[in-house]
CSV table of C-alpha atoms and ligand atoms in Angstrom, one decimal:
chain,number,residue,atom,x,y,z
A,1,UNK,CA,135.9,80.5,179.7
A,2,UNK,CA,138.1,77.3,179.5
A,3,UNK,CA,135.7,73.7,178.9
A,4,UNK,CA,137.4,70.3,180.5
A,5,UNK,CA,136.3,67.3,179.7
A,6,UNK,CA,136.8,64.6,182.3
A,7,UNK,CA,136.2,60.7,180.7
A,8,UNK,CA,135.1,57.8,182.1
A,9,UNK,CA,138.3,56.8,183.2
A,10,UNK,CA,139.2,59.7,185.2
A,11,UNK,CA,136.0,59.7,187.1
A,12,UNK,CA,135.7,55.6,187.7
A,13,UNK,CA,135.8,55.5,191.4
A,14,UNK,CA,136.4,57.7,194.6
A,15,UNK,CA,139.6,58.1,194.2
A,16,UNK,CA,139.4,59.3,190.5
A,17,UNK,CA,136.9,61.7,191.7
A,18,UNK,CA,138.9,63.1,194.3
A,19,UNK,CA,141.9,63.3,191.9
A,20,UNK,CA,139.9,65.1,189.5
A,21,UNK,CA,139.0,68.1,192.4
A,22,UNK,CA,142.9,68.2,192.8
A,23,UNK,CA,143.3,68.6,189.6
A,24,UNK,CA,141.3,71.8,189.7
A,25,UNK,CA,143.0,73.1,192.7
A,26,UNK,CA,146.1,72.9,190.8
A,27,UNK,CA,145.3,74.4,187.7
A,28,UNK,CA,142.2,76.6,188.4
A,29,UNK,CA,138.5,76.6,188.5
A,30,UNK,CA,137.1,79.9,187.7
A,31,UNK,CA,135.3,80.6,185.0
A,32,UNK,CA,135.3,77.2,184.0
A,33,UNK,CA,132.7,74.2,183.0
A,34,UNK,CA,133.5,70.3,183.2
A,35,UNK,CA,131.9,68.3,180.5
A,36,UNK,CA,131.7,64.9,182.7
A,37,UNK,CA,131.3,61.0,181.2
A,38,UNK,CA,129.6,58.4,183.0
A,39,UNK,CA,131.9,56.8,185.5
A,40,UNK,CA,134.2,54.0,184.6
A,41,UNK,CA,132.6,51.7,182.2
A,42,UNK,CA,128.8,52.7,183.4
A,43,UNK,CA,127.6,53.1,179.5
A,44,UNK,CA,128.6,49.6,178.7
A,45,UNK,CA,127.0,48.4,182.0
A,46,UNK,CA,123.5,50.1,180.6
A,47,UNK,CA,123.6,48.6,177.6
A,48,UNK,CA,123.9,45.0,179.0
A,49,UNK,CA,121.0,46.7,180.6
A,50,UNK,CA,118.8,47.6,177.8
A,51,UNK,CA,120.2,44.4,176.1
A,52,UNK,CA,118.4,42.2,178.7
A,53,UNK,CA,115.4,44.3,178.6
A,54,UNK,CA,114.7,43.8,175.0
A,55,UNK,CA,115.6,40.0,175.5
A,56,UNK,CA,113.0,40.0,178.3
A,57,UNK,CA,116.1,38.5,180.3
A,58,UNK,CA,115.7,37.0,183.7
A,59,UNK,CA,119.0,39.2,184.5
A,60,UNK,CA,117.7,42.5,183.9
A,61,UNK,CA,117.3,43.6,187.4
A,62,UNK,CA,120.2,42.1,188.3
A,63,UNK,CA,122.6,43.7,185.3
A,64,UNK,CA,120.7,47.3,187.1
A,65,UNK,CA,121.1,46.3,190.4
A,66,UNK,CA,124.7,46.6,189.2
A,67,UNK,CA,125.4,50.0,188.3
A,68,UNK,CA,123.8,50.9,191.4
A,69,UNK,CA,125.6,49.1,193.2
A,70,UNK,CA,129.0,50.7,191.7
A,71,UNK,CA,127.6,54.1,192.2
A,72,UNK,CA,126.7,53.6,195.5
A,73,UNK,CA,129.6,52.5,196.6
A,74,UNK,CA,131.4,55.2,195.0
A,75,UNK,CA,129.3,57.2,197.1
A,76,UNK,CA,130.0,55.5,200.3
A,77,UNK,CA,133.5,56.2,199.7
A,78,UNK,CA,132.9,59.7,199.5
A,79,UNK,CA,130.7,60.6,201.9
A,80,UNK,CA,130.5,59.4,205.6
A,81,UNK,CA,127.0,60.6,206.1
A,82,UNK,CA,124.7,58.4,204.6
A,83,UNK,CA,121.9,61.3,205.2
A,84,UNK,CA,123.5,63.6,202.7
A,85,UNK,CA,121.0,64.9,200.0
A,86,UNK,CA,123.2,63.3,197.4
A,87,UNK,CA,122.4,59.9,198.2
A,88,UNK,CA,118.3,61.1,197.6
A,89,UNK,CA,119.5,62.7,194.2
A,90,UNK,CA,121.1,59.6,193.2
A,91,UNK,CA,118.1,57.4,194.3
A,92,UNK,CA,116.2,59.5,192.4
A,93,UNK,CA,117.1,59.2,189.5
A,94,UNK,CA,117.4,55.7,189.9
A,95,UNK,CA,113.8,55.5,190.3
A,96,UNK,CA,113.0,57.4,187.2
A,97,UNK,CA,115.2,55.1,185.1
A,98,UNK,CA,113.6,51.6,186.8
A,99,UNK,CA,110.1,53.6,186.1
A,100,UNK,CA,110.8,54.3,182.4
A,101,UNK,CA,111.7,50.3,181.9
A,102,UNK,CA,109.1,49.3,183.8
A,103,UNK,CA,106.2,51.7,182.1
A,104,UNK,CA,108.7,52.0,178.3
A,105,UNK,CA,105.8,51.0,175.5
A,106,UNK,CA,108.4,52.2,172.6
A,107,UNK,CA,109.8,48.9,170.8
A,108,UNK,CA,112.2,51.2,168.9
A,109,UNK,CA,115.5,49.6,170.3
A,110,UNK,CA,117.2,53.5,169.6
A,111,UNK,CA,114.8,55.8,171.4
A,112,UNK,CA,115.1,53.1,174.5
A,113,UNK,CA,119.1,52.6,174.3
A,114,UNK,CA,119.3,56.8,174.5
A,115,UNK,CA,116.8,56.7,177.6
A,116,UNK,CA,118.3,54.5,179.8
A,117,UNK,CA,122.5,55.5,179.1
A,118,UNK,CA,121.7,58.9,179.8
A,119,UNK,CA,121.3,58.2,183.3
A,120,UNK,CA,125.2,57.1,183.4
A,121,UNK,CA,126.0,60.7,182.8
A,122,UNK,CA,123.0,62.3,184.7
A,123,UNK,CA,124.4,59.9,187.6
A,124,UNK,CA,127.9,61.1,187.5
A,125,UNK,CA,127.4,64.9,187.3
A,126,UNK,CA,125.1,64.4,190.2
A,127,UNK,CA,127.9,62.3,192.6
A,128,UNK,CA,131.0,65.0,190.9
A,129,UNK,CA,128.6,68.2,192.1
A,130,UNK,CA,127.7,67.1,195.3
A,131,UNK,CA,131.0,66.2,196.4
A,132,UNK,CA,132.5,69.1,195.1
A,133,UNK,CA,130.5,71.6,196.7
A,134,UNK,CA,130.8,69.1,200.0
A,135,UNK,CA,134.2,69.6,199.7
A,136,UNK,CA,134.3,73.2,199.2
A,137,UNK,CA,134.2,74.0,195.6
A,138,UNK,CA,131.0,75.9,195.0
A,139,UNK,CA,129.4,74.4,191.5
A,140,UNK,CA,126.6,75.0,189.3
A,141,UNK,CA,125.3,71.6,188.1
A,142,UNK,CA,123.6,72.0,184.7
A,143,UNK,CA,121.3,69.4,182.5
A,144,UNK,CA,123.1,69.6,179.2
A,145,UNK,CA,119.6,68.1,177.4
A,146,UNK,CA,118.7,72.0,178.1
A,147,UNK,CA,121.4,73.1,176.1
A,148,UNK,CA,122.3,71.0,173.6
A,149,UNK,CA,119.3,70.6,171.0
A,150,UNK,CA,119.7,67.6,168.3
A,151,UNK,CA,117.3,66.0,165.8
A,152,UNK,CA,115.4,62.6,166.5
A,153,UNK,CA,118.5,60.6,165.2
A,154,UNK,CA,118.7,58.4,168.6
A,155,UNK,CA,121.9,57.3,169.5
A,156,UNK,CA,124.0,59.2,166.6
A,157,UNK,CA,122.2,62.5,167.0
A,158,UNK,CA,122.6,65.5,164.8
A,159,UNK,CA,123.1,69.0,166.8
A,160,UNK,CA,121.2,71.5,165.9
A,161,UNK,CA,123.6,74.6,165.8
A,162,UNK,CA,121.3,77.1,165.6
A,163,UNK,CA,119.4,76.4,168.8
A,164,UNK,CA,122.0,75.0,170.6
A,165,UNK,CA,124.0,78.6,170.4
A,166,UNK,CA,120.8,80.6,171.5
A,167,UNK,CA,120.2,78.6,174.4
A,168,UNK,CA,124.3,78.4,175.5
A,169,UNK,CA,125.0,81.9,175.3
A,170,UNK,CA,122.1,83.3,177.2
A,171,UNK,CA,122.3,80.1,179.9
A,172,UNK,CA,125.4,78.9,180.5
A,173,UNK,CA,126.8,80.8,184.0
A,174,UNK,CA,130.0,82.6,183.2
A,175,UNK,CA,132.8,83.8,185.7
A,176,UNK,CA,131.2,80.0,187.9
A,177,UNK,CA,132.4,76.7,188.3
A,178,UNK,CA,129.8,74.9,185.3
A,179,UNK,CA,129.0,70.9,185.7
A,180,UNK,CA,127.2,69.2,182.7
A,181,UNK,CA,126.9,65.7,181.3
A,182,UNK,CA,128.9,65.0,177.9
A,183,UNK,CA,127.4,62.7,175.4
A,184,UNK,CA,123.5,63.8,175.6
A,185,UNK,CA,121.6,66.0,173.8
A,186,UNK,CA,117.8,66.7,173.4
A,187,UNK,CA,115.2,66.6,170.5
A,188,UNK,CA,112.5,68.3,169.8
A,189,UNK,CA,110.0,66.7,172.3
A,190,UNK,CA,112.5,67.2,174.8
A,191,UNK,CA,113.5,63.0,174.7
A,192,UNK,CA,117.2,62.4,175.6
A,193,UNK,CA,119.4,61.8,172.6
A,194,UNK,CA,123.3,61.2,172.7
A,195,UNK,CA,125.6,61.9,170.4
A,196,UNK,CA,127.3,58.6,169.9
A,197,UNK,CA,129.6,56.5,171.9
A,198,UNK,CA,132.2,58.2,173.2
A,199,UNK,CA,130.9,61.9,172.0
A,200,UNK,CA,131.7,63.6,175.4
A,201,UNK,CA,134.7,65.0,173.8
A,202,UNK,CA,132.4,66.6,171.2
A,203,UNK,CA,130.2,67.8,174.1
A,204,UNK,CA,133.5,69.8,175.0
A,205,UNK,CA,133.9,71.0,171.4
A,206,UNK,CA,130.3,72.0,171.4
A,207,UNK,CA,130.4,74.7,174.4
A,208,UNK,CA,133.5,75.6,172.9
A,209,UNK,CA,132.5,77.1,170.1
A,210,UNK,CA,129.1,78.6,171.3
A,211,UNK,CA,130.8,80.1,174.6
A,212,UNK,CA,134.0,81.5,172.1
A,213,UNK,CA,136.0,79.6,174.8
A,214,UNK,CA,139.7,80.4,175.1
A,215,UNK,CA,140.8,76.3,175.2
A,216,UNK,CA,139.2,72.9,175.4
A,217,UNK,CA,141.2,70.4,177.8
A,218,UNK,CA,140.5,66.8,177.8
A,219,UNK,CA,141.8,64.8,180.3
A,220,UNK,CA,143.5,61.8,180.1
A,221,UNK,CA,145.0,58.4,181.1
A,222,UNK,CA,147.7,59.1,178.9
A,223,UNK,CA,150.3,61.9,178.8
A,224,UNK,CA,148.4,63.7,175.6
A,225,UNK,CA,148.1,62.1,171.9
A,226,UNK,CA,151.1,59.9,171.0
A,227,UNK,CA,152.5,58.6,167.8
A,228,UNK,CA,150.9,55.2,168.9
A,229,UNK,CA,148.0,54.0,171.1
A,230,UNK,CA,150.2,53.4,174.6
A,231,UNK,CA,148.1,50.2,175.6
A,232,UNK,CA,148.6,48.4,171.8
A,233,UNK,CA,152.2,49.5,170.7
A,234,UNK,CA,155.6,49.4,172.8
A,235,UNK,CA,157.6,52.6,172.4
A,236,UNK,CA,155.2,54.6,171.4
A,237,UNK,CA,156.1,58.7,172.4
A,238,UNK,CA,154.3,61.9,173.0
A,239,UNK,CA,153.6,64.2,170.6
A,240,UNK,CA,153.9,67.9,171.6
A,241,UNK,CA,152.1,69.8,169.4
A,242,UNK,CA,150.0,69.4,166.7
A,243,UNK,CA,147.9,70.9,163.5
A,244,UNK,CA,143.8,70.6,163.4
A,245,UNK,CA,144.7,68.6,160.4
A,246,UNK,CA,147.1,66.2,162.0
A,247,UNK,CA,144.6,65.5,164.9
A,248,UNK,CA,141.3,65.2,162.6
A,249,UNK,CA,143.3,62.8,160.8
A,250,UNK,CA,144.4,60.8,163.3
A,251,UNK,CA,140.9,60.8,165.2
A,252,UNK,CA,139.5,60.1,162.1
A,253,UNK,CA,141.6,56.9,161.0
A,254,UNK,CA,141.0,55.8,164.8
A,255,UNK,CA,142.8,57.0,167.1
A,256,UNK,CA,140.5,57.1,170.0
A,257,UNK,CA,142.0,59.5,172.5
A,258,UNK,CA,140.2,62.0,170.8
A,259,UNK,CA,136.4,61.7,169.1
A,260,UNK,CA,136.8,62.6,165.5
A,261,UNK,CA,133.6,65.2,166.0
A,262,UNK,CA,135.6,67.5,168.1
A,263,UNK,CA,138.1,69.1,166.0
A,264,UNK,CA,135.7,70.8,163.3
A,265,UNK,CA,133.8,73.0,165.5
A,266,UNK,CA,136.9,74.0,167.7
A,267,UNK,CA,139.6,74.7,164.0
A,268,UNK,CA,136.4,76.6,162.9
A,269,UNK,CA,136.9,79.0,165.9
A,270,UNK,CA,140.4,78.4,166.1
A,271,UNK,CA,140.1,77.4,169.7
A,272,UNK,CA,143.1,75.6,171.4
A,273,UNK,CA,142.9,72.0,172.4
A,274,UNK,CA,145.0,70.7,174.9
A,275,UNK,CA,145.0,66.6,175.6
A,276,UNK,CA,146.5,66.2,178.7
A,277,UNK,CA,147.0,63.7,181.5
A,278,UNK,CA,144.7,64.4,184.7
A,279,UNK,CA,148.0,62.0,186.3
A,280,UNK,CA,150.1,64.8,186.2
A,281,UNK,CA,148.0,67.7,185.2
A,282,UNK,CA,151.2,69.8,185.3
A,283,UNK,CA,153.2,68.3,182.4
A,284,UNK,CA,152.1,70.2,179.5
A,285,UNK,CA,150.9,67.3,177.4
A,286,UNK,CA,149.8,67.8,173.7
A,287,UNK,CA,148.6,70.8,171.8
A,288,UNK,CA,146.5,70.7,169.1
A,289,UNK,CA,146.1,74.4,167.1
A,290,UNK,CA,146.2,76.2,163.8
A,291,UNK,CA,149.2,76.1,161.6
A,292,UNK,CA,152.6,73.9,161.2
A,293,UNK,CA,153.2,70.5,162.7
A,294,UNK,CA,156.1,70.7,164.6
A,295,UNK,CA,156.1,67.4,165.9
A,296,UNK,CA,155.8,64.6,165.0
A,297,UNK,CA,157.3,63.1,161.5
A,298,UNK,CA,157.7,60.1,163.6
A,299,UNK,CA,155.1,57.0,161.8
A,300,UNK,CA,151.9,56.9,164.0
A,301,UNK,CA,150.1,54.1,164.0
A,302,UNK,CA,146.4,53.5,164.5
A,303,UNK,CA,144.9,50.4,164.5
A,304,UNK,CA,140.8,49.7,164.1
A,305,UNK,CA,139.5,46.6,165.2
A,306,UNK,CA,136.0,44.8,164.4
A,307,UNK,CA,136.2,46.2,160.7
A,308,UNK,CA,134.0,44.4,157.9
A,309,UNK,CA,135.7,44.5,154.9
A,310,UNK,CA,132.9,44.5,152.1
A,311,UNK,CA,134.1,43.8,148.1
A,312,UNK,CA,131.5,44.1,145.7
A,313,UNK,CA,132.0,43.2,142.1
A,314,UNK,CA,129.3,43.4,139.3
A,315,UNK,CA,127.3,40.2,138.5
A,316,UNK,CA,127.7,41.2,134.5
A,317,UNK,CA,131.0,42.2,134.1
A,318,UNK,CA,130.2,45.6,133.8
A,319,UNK,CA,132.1,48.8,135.0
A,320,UNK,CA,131.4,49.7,138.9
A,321,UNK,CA,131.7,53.4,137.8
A,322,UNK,CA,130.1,57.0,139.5
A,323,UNK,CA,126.6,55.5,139.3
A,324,UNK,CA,127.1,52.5,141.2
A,325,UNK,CA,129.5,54.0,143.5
A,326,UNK,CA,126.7,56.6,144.4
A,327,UNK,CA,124.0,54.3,144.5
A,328,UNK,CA,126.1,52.1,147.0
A,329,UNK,CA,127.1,55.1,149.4
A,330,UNK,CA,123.8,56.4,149.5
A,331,UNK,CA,123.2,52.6,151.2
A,332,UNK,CA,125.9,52.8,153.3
A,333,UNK,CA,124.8,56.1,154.4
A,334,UNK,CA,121.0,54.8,155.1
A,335,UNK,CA,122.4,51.5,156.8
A,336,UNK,CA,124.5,54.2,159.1
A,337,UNK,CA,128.2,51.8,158.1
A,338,UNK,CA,131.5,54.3,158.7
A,339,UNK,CA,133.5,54.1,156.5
A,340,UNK,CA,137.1,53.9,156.6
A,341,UNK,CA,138.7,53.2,153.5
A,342,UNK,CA,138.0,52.8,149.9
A,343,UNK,CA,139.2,50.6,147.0
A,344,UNK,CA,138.2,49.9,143.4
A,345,UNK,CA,139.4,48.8,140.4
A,346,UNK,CA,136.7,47.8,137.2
A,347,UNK,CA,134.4,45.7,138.2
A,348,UNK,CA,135.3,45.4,141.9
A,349,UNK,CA,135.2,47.9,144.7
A,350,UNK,CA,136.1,47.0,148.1
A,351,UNK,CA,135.7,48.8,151.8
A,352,UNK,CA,136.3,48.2,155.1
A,353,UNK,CA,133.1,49.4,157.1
A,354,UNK,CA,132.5,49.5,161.0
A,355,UNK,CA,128.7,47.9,161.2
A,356,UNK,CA,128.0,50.1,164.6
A,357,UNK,CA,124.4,49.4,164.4
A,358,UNK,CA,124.5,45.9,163.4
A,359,UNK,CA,123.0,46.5,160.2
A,360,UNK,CA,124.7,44.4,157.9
A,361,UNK,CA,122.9,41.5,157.1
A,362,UNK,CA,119.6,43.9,156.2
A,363,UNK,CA,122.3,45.5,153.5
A,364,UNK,CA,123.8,42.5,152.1
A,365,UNK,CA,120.2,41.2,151.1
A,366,UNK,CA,119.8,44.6,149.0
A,367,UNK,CA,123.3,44.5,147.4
A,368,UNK,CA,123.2,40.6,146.9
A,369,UNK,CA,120.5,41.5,144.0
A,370,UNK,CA,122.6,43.3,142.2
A,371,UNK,CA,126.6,42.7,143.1
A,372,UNK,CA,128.4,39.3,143.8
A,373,UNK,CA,128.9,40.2,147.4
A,374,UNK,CA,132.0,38.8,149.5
A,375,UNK,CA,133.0,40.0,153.1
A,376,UNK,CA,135.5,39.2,156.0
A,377,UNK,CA,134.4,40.0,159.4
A,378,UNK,CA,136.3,41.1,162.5
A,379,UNK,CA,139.2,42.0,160.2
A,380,UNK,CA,141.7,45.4,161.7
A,381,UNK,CA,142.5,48.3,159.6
A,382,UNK,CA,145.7,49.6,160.3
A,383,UNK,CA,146.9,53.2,159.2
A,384,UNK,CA,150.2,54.6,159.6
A,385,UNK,CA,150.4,58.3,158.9
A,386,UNK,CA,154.1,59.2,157.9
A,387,UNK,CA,154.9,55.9,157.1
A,388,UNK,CA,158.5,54.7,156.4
A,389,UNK,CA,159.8,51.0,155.2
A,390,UNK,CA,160.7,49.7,158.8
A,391,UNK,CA,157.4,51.3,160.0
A,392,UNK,CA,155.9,49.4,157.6
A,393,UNK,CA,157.2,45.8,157.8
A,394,UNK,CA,157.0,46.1,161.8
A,395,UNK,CA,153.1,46.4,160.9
A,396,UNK,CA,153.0,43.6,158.2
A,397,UNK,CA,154.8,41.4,160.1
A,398,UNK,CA,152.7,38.0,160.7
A,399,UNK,CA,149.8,39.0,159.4
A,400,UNK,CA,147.3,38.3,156.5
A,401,UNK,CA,146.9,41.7,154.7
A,402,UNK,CA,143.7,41.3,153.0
A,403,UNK,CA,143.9,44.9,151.5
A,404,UNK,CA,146.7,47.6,151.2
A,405,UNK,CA,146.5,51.4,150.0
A,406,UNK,CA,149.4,53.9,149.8
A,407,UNK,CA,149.1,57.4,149.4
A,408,UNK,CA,151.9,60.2,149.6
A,409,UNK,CA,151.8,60.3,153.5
A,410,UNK,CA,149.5,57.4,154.3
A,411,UNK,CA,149.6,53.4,154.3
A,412,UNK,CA,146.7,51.4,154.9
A,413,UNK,CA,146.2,47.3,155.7
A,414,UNK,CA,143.4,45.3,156.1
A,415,UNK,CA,144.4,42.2,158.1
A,416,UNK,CA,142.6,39.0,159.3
A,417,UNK,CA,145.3,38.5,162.7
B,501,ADP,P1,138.1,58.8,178.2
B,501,ADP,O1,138.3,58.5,179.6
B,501,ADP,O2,138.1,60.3,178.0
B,501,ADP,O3,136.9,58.2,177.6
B,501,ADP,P2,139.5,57.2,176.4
B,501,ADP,O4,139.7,55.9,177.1
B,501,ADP,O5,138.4,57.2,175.4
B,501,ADP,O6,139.3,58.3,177.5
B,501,ADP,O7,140.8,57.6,175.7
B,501,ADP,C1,142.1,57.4,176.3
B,501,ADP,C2,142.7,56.2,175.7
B,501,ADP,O8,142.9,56.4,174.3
B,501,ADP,C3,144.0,55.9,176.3
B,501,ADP,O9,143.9,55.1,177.4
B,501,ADP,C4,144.7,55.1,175.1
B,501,ADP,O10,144.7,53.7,175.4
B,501,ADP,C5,143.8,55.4,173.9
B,501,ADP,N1,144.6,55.9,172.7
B,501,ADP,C6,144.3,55.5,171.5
B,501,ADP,N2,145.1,56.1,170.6
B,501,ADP,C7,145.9,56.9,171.3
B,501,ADP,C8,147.0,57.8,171.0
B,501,ADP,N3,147.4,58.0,169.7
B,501,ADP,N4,147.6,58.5,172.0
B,501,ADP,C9,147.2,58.3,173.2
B,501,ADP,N5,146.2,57.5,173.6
B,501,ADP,C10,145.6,56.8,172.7
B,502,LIG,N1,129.7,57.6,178.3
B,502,LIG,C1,129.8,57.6,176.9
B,502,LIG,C2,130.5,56.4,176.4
B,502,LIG,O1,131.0,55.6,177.1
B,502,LIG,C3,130.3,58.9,176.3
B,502,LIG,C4,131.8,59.1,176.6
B,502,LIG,O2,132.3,58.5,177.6
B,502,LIG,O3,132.4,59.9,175.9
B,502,LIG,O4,130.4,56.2,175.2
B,503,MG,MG1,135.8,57.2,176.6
C-alpha cells in the first residue's frame, strides 16, 4: 500500500481539491490511503474559535460562522446540487461542534482546543470523499480517531504503538482507495486528541509503518525539500535525494516541509519518503531513504522564528554542572518548551526554547528562585547544515547574533532582526 498526505495547502479551495483528484488520475489510486489536513488555514480559523470561547468573546459565533462559511463555499464550488448528501454531512457535523461549545463544562483549555480543531479535518475528509466518489473515484472514508490510539496528552498526544498496530492491520481496507484525517488521534475514553500542529505528516508516517507500506508521499507547494525554505531565501534549489539522517536533521532544526515526527517510524521500517509537488506531480521531486547523501553538500539554511532564548547563571557563583542541568531539563520537559539549542559555560547556561504552550512566565517564577534569569523574546535561530564562510556571512549579515555555536557540519545563530 502507498500513504499520501495532502496539506492544507493543497486542499484550500475547489480548485485544490479538484487538482488533488488529478493528481491521482495521474499517478494512481489503488491500493492507496490519503492522510488529508484541514483545508487552507481552517486550524488557525478554530483556534481564533476556541480563543473567543474561553474569552467569552462577543465574536465567537461570528469567528465560527466563518469556517463555515469557507467550507461551504468550497462546496458550492463543487457541487451544483445543493440537495447532495454532502451538504447534510457537513452540516452535521457543524452542529455537533456548535453543540459541544454550547454544552462544553471542561475549563481545561487542552481537552477543548483538541475538540473543536478536529472538526477542520473531520470537515475536509468529508467534502474530499464525497466529491471523489461524485466524481467517480470510489472511496472509503475512515475516522482516523478509530485507528490511531494516544494517551490523554491533549494537543501533543503520545501514540500508543501497541494499539494503534492492532487496530490498523485488521481495519484499514487494502487493495481500496482509503480517506482519513491527519493530525488526530483518540484516547482512552475515546476523546479526540491531535498530535500537534502540523502532525498530519506524522499521521502519514504512522499508517506507514503499521501497514508495512511500500512509500510515504507528501504533497507539496514546493518542488520537494530544498537547501533553503523557497518563500524566505532567494536561490534556494532542490534537493534530489536524501538520507533519514539528513531529513531528521533538517525537520528537526526547522525546516517545516516536513514534521520532525515522521522520519523515525518510516527509517525504522526503512520505508521510502517521497516529498513531492502536487503542481506537477510528475517531476520526481525529493527522495528521502536509507544510506548515502548524494545531494546536497550545498549550505541549507533553516531559519526558526518566535524563539526565546533563556540564559541562566547561578545566583552563588557556583558551577551549573549535571545536577542543575538535569534539574532544569526535567522543567523544561514539564513546562512542554522545545528545545533547539544548547550552551554553557561555568556558571551560565543558555537556550533558545519555542514556548508553544505559552508556559513561560509560570517557569521563570520557579527558576527565578534559584538562577539569575535573563531572556530575549521573539529572537530567530538560524542553522546552516554544511555551512561554509560565504554561507555564513550572507546569514550574519545585519543582524544582532545574540548566540553562535559551531560544530563540524553545523552553525547556529541566535539573532534579535
Ligand atoms: P502542508 O500543506 O503539507 O501543511 P506546509 O505549508 O506545512 O505544507 O509545508 C510546505 C512549506 O514548507 C512550503 O510552502 C515552504 O514554504 C516551507 N518550507 C520550509 N522549509 C523548506 C525547505 N527546506 N524546502 C521546501 N519547503 C520548505
Ligand atoms: N491541520 C493541522 C495544522 O494546521 C495539521 C496539519 O495541517 O498537519 O496544524
Ligand atoms: Mg501544514
Amino acid at each position: 500500500m502507498r500513504i499520501f498526505k495532502f496539506g492544507g495547502a493543497s486542499v484550500k479551495d475547489a480548485d485544490g481539491i479538484k487538482n488533488v483528484f488529478s493528481v491521482l488520475e495521474k499517478v494512481g489510486h489503488e491500493d492507496t490511503l490519503l492522510v488529508i489536513s484541514a483545508m487552507g488555514k481552517t486550524t488557525n480559523a478554530l483556534e481564533l474559535v476556541i480563543k473567543h470561547y474561553f474569552e467569552k468573546s462577543g465574536e465567537l459565533n461570528s469567528s465560527l460562522q466563518d469556517v463555515r462559511k469557507y467550507h461551504n463555499q468550497i462546496l458550492l464550488d463543487l457541487f451544483d446540487d445543493e440537495e447532495h448528501d454532502v451538504f447534510y454531512a457537513v452540516n452535521s457535523h457543524f452542529a455537533d461542534l456548535e453543540y459541544f461549545i454550547r454544552s462544553n463544562k471542561s475549563p481545561n483549555y487542552n481537552f477543548v482546543y483538541d475538540q473543536v480543531v478536529s472538526f477542520g479535518e473531520i470537515v475536509s475528509t468529508t467534502i474530499v470523499s464525497h466529491y471523489f466518489n461524485h466524481a467517480g473515484l470510489k472511496n472509503n472514508w475512515i475516522d482516523v480517531r478509530n485507528f490511531i490510539k494516544t494517551d490523554a496528552t491533549y494537543r501533543d498526544a503520545e501514540v500508543n504503538w501497541e494499539k494503534t498496530q492492532q487496530l490498523i492491520s485488521k481495519g484499514v481496507k487494502k487493495k481500496a482507495l482509503n480517506i482519513t484525517q491527519g493530525f488526530l488521534g483518540s484516547d482512552e475514553n475515546n476523546f479526540t486528541t491531535t498530535l500537534g500542529r502540523e502532525g498530519s505528516d506524522y499521521t502519514a508516517a504512522i499508517f506507514a509503518y503499521c501497514l508495512n507500506a511500500e512509500s510515504v508521499t507528501i504533497w507539496k507547494d514546493v518542488p520537494g525539500v530544498m537547501n533553503a525554505d523557497p518563500r524566505v531565501f532567494e536561490n534556494a534549489i532542490l534537493l534530489n535525494q536524501i538520507s533519514y539522517r539528513e531529513a531528521i536533521e533538517l525537520a528537526f532544526y526547522g525546516a517545516t516541509v516536513i514534521h520532525p515526527k515522521t522520519l523515525q517510524p518510516l527509517q525504522k521500517k526503512e520505508i521510502p519518503l517521497h516529498v513531492k509537488s502536487f503542481i506537477n506531480p510528475l517531476l520526481p521531486g525529493t527522495s528521502v531513504s536509507k544510506g548515502k547523501d548524494l545531494e546536497p553538500q550545498a549550505p541549507c539554511y533553516i531559519v526558526k522564528r518566535d524563539q526565546l532564548l533563556i540564559s541562566l547563571s547561578s545566583i552563588d557563583f557556583s558551577f551549573i554542572m549535571e545536577e542543575n542541568i538535569s534539574e532544569i531539563f526535567a522543567l523544561f520537559h514539564q513546562y512542554k518548551m522545545k528545545v533547539s539549542l544548547i550552551q554553557n559555560s561555568a556558571i551560565s547556561f543558555s537556550v533558545s526554547v519555542e514556548d508553544k504552550f505559552g508556559n513561560f512566565n509560570e517557569l521563570k517564577a520557579i527558576l527565578s528562585k534559584k538562577f539569575k534569569v535573563s531572556y530575549n523574546e521573539n529572537v530567530s535561530l538560524y542553522t546552516i547544515r554544511h555551512f561554509n564562510k560565504e554561507a555564513a556571512e550572507m546569514v550574519e549579515k545585519g543582524k544582532t547574533v545574540l548566540l553562535k555555536q559551531i560544530s563540524r557540519e553545523t552553525m547556529q545563530i541566535v539573532t534579535k532582526e
